Structure formats: C-alpha cells, structure tokens
XYZ file of C-alpha atoms in Angstrom:
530
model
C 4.342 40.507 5.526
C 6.364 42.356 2.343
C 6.052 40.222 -0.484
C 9.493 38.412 -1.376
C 10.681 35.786 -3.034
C 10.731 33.328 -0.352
C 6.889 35.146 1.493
C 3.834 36.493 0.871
C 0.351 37.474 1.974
C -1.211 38.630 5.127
C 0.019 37.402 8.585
C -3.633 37.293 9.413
C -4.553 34.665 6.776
C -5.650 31.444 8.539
C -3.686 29.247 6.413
C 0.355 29.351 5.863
C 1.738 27.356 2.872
C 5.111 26.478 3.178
C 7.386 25.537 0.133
C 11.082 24.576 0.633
C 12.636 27.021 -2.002
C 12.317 29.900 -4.028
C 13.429 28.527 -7.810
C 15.313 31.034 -9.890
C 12.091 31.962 -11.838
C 10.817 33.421 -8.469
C 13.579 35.096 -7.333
C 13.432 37.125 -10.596
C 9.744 38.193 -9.833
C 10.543 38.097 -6.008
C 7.060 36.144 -5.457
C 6.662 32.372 -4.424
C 5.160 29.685 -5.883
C 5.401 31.660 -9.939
C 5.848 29.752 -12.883
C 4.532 26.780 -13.667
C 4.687 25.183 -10.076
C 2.546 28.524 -9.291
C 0.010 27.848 -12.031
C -0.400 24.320 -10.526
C -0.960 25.737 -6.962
C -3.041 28.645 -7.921
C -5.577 26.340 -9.590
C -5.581 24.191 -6.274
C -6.835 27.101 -4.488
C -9.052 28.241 -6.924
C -10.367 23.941 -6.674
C -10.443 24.389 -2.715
C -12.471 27.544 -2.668
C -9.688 29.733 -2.129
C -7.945 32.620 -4.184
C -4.157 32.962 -3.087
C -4.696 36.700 -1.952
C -6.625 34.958 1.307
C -3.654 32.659 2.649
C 0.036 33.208 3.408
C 2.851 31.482 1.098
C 6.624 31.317 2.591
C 9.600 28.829 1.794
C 11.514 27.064 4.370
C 14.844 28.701 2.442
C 15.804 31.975 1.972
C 17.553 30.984 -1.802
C 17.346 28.290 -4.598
C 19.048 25.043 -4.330
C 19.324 22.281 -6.402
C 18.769 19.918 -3.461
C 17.621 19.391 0.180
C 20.538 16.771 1.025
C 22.230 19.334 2.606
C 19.495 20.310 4.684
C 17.649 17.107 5.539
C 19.477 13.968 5.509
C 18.059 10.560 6.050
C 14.752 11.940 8.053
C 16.612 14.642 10.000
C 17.676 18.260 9.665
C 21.090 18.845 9.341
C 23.288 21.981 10.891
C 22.426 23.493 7.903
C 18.856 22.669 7.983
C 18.598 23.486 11.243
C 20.030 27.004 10.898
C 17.281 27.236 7.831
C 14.401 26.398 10.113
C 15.643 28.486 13.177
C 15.307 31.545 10.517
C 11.945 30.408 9.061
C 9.663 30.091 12.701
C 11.906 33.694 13.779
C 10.247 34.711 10.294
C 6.958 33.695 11.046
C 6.800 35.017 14.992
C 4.176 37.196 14.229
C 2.222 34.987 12.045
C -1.739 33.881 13.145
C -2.306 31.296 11.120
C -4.239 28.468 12.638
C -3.657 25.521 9.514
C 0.078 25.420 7.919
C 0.396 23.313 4.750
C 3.886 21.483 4.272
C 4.847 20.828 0.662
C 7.676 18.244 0.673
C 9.444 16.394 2.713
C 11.781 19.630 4.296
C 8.673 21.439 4.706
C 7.288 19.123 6.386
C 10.426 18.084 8.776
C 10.085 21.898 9.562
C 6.931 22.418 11.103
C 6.664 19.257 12.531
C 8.104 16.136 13.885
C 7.502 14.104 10.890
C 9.149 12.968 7.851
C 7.952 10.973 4.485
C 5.325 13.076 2.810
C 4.055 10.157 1.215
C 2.818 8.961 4.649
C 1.690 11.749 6.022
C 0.283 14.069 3.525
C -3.450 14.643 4.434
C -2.845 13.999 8.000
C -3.600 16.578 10.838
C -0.681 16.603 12.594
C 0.762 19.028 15.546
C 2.640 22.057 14.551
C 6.072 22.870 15.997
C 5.780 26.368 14.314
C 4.729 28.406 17.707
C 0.677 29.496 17.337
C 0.074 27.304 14.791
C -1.463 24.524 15.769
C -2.257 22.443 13.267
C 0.070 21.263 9.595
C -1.780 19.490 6.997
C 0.891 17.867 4.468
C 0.614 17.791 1.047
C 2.057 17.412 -2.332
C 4.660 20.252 -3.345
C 2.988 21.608 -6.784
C 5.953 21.066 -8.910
C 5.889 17.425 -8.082
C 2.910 16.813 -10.147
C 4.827 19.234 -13.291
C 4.929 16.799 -16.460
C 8.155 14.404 -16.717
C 8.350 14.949 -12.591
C 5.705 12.973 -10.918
C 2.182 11.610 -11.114
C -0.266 14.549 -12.353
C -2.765 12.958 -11.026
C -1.698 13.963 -7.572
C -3.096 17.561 -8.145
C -6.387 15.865 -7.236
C -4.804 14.544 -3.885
C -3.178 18.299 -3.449
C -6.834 19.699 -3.847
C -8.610 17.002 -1.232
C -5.389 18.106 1.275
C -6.459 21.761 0.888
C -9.947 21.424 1.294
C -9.165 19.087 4.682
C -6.739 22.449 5.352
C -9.700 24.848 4.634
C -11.918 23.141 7.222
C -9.987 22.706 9.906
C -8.758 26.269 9.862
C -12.200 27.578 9.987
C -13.300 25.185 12.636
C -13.853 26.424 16.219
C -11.728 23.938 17.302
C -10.579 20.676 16.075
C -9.516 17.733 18.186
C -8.612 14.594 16.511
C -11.552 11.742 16.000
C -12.509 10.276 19.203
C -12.127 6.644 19.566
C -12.928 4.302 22.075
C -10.586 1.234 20.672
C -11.233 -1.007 23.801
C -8.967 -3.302 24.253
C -7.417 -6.157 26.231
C -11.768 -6.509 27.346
C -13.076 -9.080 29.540
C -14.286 -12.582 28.666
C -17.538 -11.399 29.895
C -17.422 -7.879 27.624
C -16.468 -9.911 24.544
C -19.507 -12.202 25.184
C -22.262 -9.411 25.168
C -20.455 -7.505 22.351
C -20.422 -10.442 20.082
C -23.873 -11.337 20.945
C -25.052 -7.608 20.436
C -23.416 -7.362 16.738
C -25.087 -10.391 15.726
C -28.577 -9.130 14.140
C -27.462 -5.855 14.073
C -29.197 -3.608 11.390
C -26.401 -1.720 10.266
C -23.035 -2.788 8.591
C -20.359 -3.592 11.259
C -16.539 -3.821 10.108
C -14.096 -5.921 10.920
C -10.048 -6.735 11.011
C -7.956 -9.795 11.785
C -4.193 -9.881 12.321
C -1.716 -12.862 11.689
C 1.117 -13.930 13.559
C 2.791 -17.147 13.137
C 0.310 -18.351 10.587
C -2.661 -18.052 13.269
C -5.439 -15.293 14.256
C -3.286 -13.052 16.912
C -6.471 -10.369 17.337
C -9.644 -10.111 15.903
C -11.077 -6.134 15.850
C -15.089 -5.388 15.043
C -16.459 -2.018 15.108
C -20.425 -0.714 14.245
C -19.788 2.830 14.512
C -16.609 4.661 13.834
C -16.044 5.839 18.224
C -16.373 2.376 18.821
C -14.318 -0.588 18.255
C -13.212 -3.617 20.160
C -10.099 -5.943 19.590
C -10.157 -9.283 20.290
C -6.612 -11.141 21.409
C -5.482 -14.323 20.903
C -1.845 -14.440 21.774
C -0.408 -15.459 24.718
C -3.149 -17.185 28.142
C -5.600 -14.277 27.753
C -8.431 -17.158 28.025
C -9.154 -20.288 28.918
C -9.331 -22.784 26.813
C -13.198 -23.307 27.077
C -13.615 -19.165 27.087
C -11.941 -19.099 23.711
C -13.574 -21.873 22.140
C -17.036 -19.665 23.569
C -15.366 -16.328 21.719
C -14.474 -18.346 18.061
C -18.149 -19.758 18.574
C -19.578 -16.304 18.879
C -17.390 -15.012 15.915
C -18.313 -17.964 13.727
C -21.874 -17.099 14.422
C -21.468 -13.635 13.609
C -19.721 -14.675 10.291
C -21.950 -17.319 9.199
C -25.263 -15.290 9.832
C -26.479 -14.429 6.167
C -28.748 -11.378 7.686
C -25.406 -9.887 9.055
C -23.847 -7.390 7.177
C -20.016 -7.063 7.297
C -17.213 -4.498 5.413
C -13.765 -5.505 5.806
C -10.976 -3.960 3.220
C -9.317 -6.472 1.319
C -11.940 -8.620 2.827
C -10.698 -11.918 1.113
C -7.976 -11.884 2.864
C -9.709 -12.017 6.353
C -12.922 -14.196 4.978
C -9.956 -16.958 3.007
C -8.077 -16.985 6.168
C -11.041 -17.483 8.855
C -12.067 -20.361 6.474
C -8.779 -22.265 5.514
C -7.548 -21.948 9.278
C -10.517 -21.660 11.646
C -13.143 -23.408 9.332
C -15.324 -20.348 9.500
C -17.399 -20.047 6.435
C -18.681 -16.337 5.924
C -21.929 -15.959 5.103
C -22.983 -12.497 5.923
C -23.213 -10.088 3.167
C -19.682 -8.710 2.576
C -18.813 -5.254 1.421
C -15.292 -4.411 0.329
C -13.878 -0.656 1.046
C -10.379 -1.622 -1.099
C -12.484 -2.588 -3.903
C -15.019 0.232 -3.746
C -11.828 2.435 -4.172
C -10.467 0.369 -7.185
C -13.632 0.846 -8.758
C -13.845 4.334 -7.794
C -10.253 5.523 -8.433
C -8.910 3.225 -10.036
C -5.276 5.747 -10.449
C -5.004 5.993 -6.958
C -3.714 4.030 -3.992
C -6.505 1.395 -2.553
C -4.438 1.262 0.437
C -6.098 1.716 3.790
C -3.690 4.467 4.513
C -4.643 6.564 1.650
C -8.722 6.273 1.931
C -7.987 6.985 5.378
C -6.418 10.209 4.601
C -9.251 11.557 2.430
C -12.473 10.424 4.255
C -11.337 10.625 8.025
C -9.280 12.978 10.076
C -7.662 9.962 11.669
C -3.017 10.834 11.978
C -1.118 8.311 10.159
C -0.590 5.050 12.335
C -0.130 2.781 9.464
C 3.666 2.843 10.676
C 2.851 0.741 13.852
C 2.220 -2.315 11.774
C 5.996 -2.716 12.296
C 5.017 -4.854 15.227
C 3.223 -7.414 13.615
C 6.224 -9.443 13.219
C 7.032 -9.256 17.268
C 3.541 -8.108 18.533
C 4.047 -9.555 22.755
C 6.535 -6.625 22.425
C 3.987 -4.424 22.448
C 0.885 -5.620 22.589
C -1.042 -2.950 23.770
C 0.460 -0.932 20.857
C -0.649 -4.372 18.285
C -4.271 -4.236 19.686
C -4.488 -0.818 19.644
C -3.679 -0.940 15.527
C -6.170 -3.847 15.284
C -9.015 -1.689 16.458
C -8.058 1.177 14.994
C -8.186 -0.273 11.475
C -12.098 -1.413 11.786
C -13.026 2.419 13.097
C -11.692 3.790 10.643
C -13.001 0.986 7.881
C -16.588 1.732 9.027
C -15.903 5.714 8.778
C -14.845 5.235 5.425
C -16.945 2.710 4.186
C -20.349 5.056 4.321
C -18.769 8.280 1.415
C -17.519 5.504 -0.472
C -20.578 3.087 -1.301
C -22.891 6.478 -1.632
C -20.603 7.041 -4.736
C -21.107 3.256 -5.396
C -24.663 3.304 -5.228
C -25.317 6.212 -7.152
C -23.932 5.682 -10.233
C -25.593 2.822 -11.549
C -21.814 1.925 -13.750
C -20.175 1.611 -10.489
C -23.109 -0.259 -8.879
C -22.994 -2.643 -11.626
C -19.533 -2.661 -11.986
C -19.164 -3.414 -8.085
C -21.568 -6.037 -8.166
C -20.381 -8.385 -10.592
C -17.295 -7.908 -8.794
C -18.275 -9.021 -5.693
C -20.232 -12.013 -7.149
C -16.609 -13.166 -7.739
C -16.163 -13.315 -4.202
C -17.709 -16.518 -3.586
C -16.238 -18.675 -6.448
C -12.595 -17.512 -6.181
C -12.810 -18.414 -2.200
C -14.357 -21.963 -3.374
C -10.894 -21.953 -6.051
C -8.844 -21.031 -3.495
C -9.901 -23.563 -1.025
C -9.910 -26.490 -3.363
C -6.741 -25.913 -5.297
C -5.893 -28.549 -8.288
C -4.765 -31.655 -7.957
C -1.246 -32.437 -8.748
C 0.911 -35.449 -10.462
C 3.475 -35.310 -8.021
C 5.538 -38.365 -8.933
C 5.992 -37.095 -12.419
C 6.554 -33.676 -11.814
C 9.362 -34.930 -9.159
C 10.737 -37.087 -12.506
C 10.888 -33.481 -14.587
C 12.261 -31.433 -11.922
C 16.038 -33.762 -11.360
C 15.471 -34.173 -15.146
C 15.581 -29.761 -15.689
C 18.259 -29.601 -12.403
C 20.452 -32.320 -14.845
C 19.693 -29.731 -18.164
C 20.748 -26.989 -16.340
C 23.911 -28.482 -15.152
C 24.953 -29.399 -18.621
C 24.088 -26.392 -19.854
C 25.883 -24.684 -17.589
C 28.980 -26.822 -18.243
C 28.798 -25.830 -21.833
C 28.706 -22.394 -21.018
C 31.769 -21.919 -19.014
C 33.330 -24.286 -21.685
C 32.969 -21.763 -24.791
C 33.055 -18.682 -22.063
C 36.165 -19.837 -20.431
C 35.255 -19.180 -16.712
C 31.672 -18.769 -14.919
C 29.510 -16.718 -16.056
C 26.193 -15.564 -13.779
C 23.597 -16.029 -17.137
C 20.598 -14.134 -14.910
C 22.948 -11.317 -14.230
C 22.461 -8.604 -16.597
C 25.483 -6.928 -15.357
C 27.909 -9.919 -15.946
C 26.395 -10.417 -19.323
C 26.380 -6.878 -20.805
C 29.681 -7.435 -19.823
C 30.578 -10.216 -21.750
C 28.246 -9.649 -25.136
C 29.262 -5.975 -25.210
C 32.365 -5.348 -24.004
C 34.401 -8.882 -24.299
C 32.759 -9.973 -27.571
C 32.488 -6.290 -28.825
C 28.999 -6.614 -30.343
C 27.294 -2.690 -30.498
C 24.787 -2.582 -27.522
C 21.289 -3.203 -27.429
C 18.839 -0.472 -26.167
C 15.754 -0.781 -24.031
C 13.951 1.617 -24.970
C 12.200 2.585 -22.021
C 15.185 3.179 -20.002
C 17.408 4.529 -22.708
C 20.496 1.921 -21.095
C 22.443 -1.258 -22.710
C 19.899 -4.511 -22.262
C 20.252 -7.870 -22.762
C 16.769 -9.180 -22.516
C 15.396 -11.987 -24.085
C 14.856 -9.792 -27.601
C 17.927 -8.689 -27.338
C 19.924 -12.150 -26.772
C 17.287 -13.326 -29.915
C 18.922 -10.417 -31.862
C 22.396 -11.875 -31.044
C 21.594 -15.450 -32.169
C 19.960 -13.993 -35.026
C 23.020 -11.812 -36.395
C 26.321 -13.236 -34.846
C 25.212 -16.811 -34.246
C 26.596 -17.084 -30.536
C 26.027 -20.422 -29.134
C 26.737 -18.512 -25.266
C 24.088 -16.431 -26.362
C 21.622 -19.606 -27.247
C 22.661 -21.101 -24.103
C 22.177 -18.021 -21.730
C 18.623 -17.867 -23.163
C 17.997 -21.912 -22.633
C 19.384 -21.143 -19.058
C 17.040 -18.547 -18.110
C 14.205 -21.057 -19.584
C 15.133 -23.640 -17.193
C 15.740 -21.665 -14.555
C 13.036 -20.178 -14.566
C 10.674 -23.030 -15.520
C 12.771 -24.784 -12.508
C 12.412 -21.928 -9.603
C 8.845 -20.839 -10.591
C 6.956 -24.151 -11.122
C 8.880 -27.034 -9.963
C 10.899 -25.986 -7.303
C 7.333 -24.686 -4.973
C 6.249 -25.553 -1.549
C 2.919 -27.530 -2.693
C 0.469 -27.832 0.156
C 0.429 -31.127 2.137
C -2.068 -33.155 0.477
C -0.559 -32.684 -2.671
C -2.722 -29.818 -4.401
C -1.604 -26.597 -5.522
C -3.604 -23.460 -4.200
C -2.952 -19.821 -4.765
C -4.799 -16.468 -3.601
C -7.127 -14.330 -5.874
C -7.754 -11.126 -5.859
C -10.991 -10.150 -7.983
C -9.635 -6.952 -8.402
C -6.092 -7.326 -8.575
C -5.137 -4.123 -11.129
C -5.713 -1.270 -12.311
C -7.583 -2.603 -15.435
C -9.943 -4.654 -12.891
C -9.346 -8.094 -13.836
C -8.613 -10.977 -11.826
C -4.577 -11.592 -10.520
C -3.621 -14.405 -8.483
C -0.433 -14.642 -6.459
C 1.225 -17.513 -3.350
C -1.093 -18.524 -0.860
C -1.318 -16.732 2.713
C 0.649 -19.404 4.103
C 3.674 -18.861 1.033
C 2.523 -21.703 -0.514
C 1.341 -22.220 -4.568
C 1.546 -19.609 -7.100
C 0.441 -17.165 -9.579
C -2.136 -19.832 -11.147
C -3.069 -17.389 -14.181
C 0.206 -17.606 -15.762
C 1.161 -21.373 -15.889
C 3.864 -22.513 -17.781
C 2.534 -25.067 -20.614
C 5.301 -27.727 -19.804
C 3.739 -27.963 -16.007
C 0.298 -27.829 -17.052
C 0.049 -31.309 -18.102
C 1.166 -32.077 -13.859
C -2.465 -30.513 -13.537
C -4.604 -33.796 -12.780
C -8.693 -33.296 -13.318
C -10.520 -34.480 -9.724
C-alpha cells in the first residue's frame, strides 16, 4: 500500500486504523494521522506496544471536509457516504488485516453496522469490511486535542488499542460465552438459590423495576453463568413465589454471604423498602470501586464493561424496561447479562482496591456509609404537614401578587423564569448594556446579573423577577412535593455521588422526596424531631 494522504503501511499488518479524513496538514505531507492528531495517535501506539510502522492507517475519505453531515446523517450513510465507503472497502480488497479500529462515528458506520462511538467504542464488533473480521471502536485522536474534547480520553484510546492488539494476535476470538438461563423452572430456581447460599466466593446480583415492583431478579457466581429470575406476568404460583422471595431473602440476609451488585444501594434500598428484605451479606460495590478508582471517568456499567470484558454493547436493550411483556425474553436476557458481566468485572477492579492501601481505606469508609444512609433513607423525617400546607396557599397568594405587579409596570405578561423573554425585555426594551456570563461568553440575566440591575438602574421589574424566581422556586422545589404517605419526607443517597466523593442525595425510587442536602432554610423549620 503507497503511502498517501488518505493510507499507509503494509497490507499485511494485522491491524487497520481507519480515520474519516485527511486534514489539510496531511494532505501537504501526503501521510495520515500528521500533526498534532498524529502526535496523539503515535503515542497511543507507542502506550499499546506498538510503533505505527507495524499497522495500516487509511481514512474513510479521499479529501478534507469540514464535516461528515454530508456523509452520515442521523445514524446512516448518505448517497454521498455511501459512494465514500463503496471506494474505501474497493481500497482495502487486498488488505489482511484481522482487527480494524474505527475512529469516529463515520468510521465506524463504515466498517460496521453501528453508529454512536460513545456506545460502542471498546466493543468487538463484526466487520462489514470483507476479511476483516473483527472492528474495535475508539476515540478519533483529535477528539482528545485541547479546546476539543476530554484529554483524558487518550487513556480510553490506549485501553481500546491494547483490547485491538489482543484480539488480532489471538488464534481466534469468539465473543464471551454465557449461559444467561432464563425463563428456568420453579424447581431450577429452588436448587440454584439454595446452592448460592454459603457459597465461598462472591456471587453478583441485578434486579429490574417495572411498575414500582421487582419484574426479574438475575444472580450469577461465575461470569458463564447467570440465572434471571421473573416476576411479571403467572410465571408461578402464588405459593412457588412466596418459596423463591423466601430463598432470596435468605440469600440476602445471610451475613457469611458475600454479594457485588453495581450501584448496589439501589437494589439493597429497593429489596428493603418494597419486599422487606434486609441485606445482610457483605456487599461490594463495582460503581463505587470505579469512582474511587477513576474518579474522571464514567462509573457506568457500560463503560467498566468495555475495559475489563469483551462483552458487545447491549446496554441499548434497556429500552424495554418501560414495556418489558413486549419482549421478555429480550428483558431477561439483559437482566442476566448485567450480573455476568458484574462478577467479570468485579475481580481486576477490587485487586486495584486491595492493593493500594489509599484506595482500600478510601473504599472502606465508604462502604461503612452503606448501612447508615439505607437506615436515613428508610426512616425519612418527620414532617409538619398542616403548617407547611398554611405556607404553601400563603407563597401560591405571593406569587400571584407579584405577578400582578409585574405585568402592571411591564405592561403585558412577562415569563420571569424565561431567560429568553427577559434578556428581551432588560436589554433590548429597557436598553440597559448586557450582562456577560462569563463562561459562555452570551447576554445573562442570572440572579448576579438582575442584582446588578437593582443595584445601578433601580428597576422594581427587576426586584420582582428576582422575588418571583424565589417563590417559585421555594414553591416547586419544597412545597409543592409528593411526600410519602405517612407524612415523612425520604430521599435516596448515594455515598459516592461525585466526582469529589462526597455524599449527594436526590427523589426517592418511587419519585417521591428530594435532594435532602440542600434544604431551603424557610422549610426547615416543617422538619419535626421524632
């Protein structure tokens, strides 16, 4: 293969990287991947164990563009594009690569079905690029360039490569094999249950909602292995279920059990404020492991999945969860799949736990959280409801004269939470000079900036806009709240809810309650001590 601007390398090299366009810096040394972006992608090799002079490099287009609309338009190629592509694979007839690496979204529509390469980067997925069998997407380079994109996904880039490197020199590679067994007998739920219960090694597990109730429950003590539980529809009996939920509870509740889950409060708050299961096993936590770990990256299941396993992206089949008896097969099959691929994962990441003895320490104190915030969540705070009933027509009453006042000085209605309408009025109808954010370099009228108003022209609108948004907000956020039926007010924690690894708090799983961490002072005296 003659080097060019748009391909380069040996037809023989075992691993094709494929770009989307030569830029103009490229076509003037007629190489891809030069210039910065090359810099970036050169390193990656070098990171992965490779040298660029051992793969192949090509771009899905012949010439720089300023944009792929015209070839790829919402998920599929267009004439264009397709023209493009036809030209690439005749291009690459005679190539023998057995790994090709997509970088961007029309690389990656290229050689294979796919599109998003936020979903699927890092995931083995067929080739339509005849003799290649295998695409591993990734990152384009220039994505990560300063001012362009998160630089931190060079490191993701690097793990994608490596995945690359190994599969190309593998004999073969077939995708994990999984036995996710479901729709299983009453009888073959019995003896798994029973068989998990006592067992010496960590065994995950998954639940799924629907309708505010356990649809499936998935367990799995070895990554080929996992079973999924249903609960929708007549699958049992009434006295066969009641057996299952007693075998679960006692699975649950056995403190020499030890159980991984990610985002395990979730499925341990729900089990206990629906089902009245009380965990008690030792609990291990793959989303938080990866908070700790990484804090910079995602702590999705999706993306932990992508660097520890060689599991496709399936993520997308939680689209069903809101209609599961469509496809239930399909729902079940998504259920098991998550606790495989939990208990795969779970192993890498608590090494790196465990040997450092700052994440160990930092892991444990987190997870010694675990325990009180469930107790907080379960008991919620008591509330004053007849009062705060009193103060919530009394706010609905300020916010109708204030409103009234408003339109009486504005002369018509004027939408005071609508940034729009109110750059609008302050800066164009009143003729005041603009206010700047200075993070988005555009015309604001934020609370500073109304402040700055009152301050300097003495606008009683602009007072009243800002008393508006008080009420309304004090009004939408605090008063006007589904409280739970016996009158307390309960939220969810989540003991490692950011980036910084401190607490956040947020509506309960059943949309009721609110972020309790950031309480308005006028509601906190509705709090009533027990």
């Amino acid at each position: 293969m003659n080097t060019t601007p748009y391909s380069e390398g040996s037809k023989d090299a075992p691993i094709l990287f494929l770009a989307e366009a030569p830029a103009k810096w490229e076509m003037i040394k007629g190489r891809p991947l030069v210039g910065e972006s090359g810099t970036i992608f050169d390193k990656s090799l070098y990171h992965s164990g490779l040298i660029r002079s051992e793969v192949q490099i090509a771009n899905v287009l012949r010439n720089p563009t300023n944009s792929i609309d015209p070839y790829l338009s919402k998920g599929s190629l267009t004439d264009r594009g397709r023209d493009a592509v036809d030209d690439l694979k005749q291009r690459l007839r005679d190539c023998r690569a057995r790994v090709v690496v997509p970088m961007g979204n029309l690389a990656l529509k290229a050689c294979t079905d796919e599109f998003a390469i936020s979903k699927w980067r890092g995931s083995p997925t067929p080739s339509t690029i005849e003799g290649i069998p295998w695409a591993i997407p990734t990152y384009h380079p220039a994505s990560t360039m300063i001012g362009r994109g998160p630089y931190i996904n060079r490191h993701v880039i690097i793990s994608d490569i490596k995945k690359a490197k190994r599969i190309s020199e593998a004999e073969r590679f077939e995708y994990p094999r999984r036995h996710l067994h479901i729709f299983p007998t009453f009888q073959e739920v019995v003896q798994y249950l029973r068989s998990i219960d006592g067992y010496p090694k960590p065994v995950a597990f998954d639940i799924e909602i629907y309708n505010f109730q356990v649809s499936c429950i998935s367990f799995a003590h070895k990554p080929d292995y996992s079973i999924s539980i249903p609960f929708v529809g007549d699958k049992w009996t009434e006295e066969e279920e009641c057996i299952i939920w007693q075998l679960i509870a006692a699975v649950l509740e056995n403190p020499k059990n030890t159980l991984v889950a990610h985002n395990a409060m979730f499925d341990v708050s729900f089990l206990y404020l629906q089902n009245q299961i009380r965990t008690r096993a030792t609990i291990h936590d793959t989303m938080i492991m990866q908070r700790i770990l990484a804090p910079d990256f995602p702590a999705a299941l999706q993306f932990i999945t992508s660097i520890y396993t060689d599991e496709p992206y399936y993520k997308d089949d939680k689209q069903i969860w809101k209609t599961p008896e469509k496809d239930e097969e399909k729902f079940y099959r998504y259920n098991a799949k998550d606790s495989a691929v939990t208990i795969e994962c779970f192993p890498p990441l608590f090494e790196d736990i465990m040997k450092d003895k700052d994440f160990r320490w930092t892991y444990e104190n987190t997870m010694s959280l675990f325990e009180p915030c469930l107790y907080m969540m379960a008991r919620g705070v008591k509330l004053d409801l007849e009062n705060l009933s009193k103060l919530k027509e009394s706010v609905r009453e300020q916010i109708k004269e204030r409103e009234s006042d408003l339109r009486d000085i504005v002369g018509s209605d004027l939408n005071y939470n609508s940034p729009k309408q109110c750059i609008e009025y302050f800066y164009g109808h009143k003729g005041i000079k603009p206010y700047i954010n200075r993070k988005t370099s555009r015309p604001t009228v934020d609370d500073k900036a109304l402040a700055r108003i009152v301050r300097k022209y003495n606008l009683p609108e602009a007072r009243l806009v800002q008393e508006l948004r008080g009420l309304s907000k004090l009004y939408g956020t605090y008063l006007d709240l589904d409280y739970d039926k016996d009158g307390r007010l309960r939220c969810t924690y989540d003991i490692r809810g950011t980036t910084s690894g401190r607490l956040s708090s947020k509506k309960t799983i059943f949309e009721t309650g609110m972020n309790m961490q950031n309480l308005d002072p006028r509601f906190k005296g509705f709090v009533v001590c027990d």
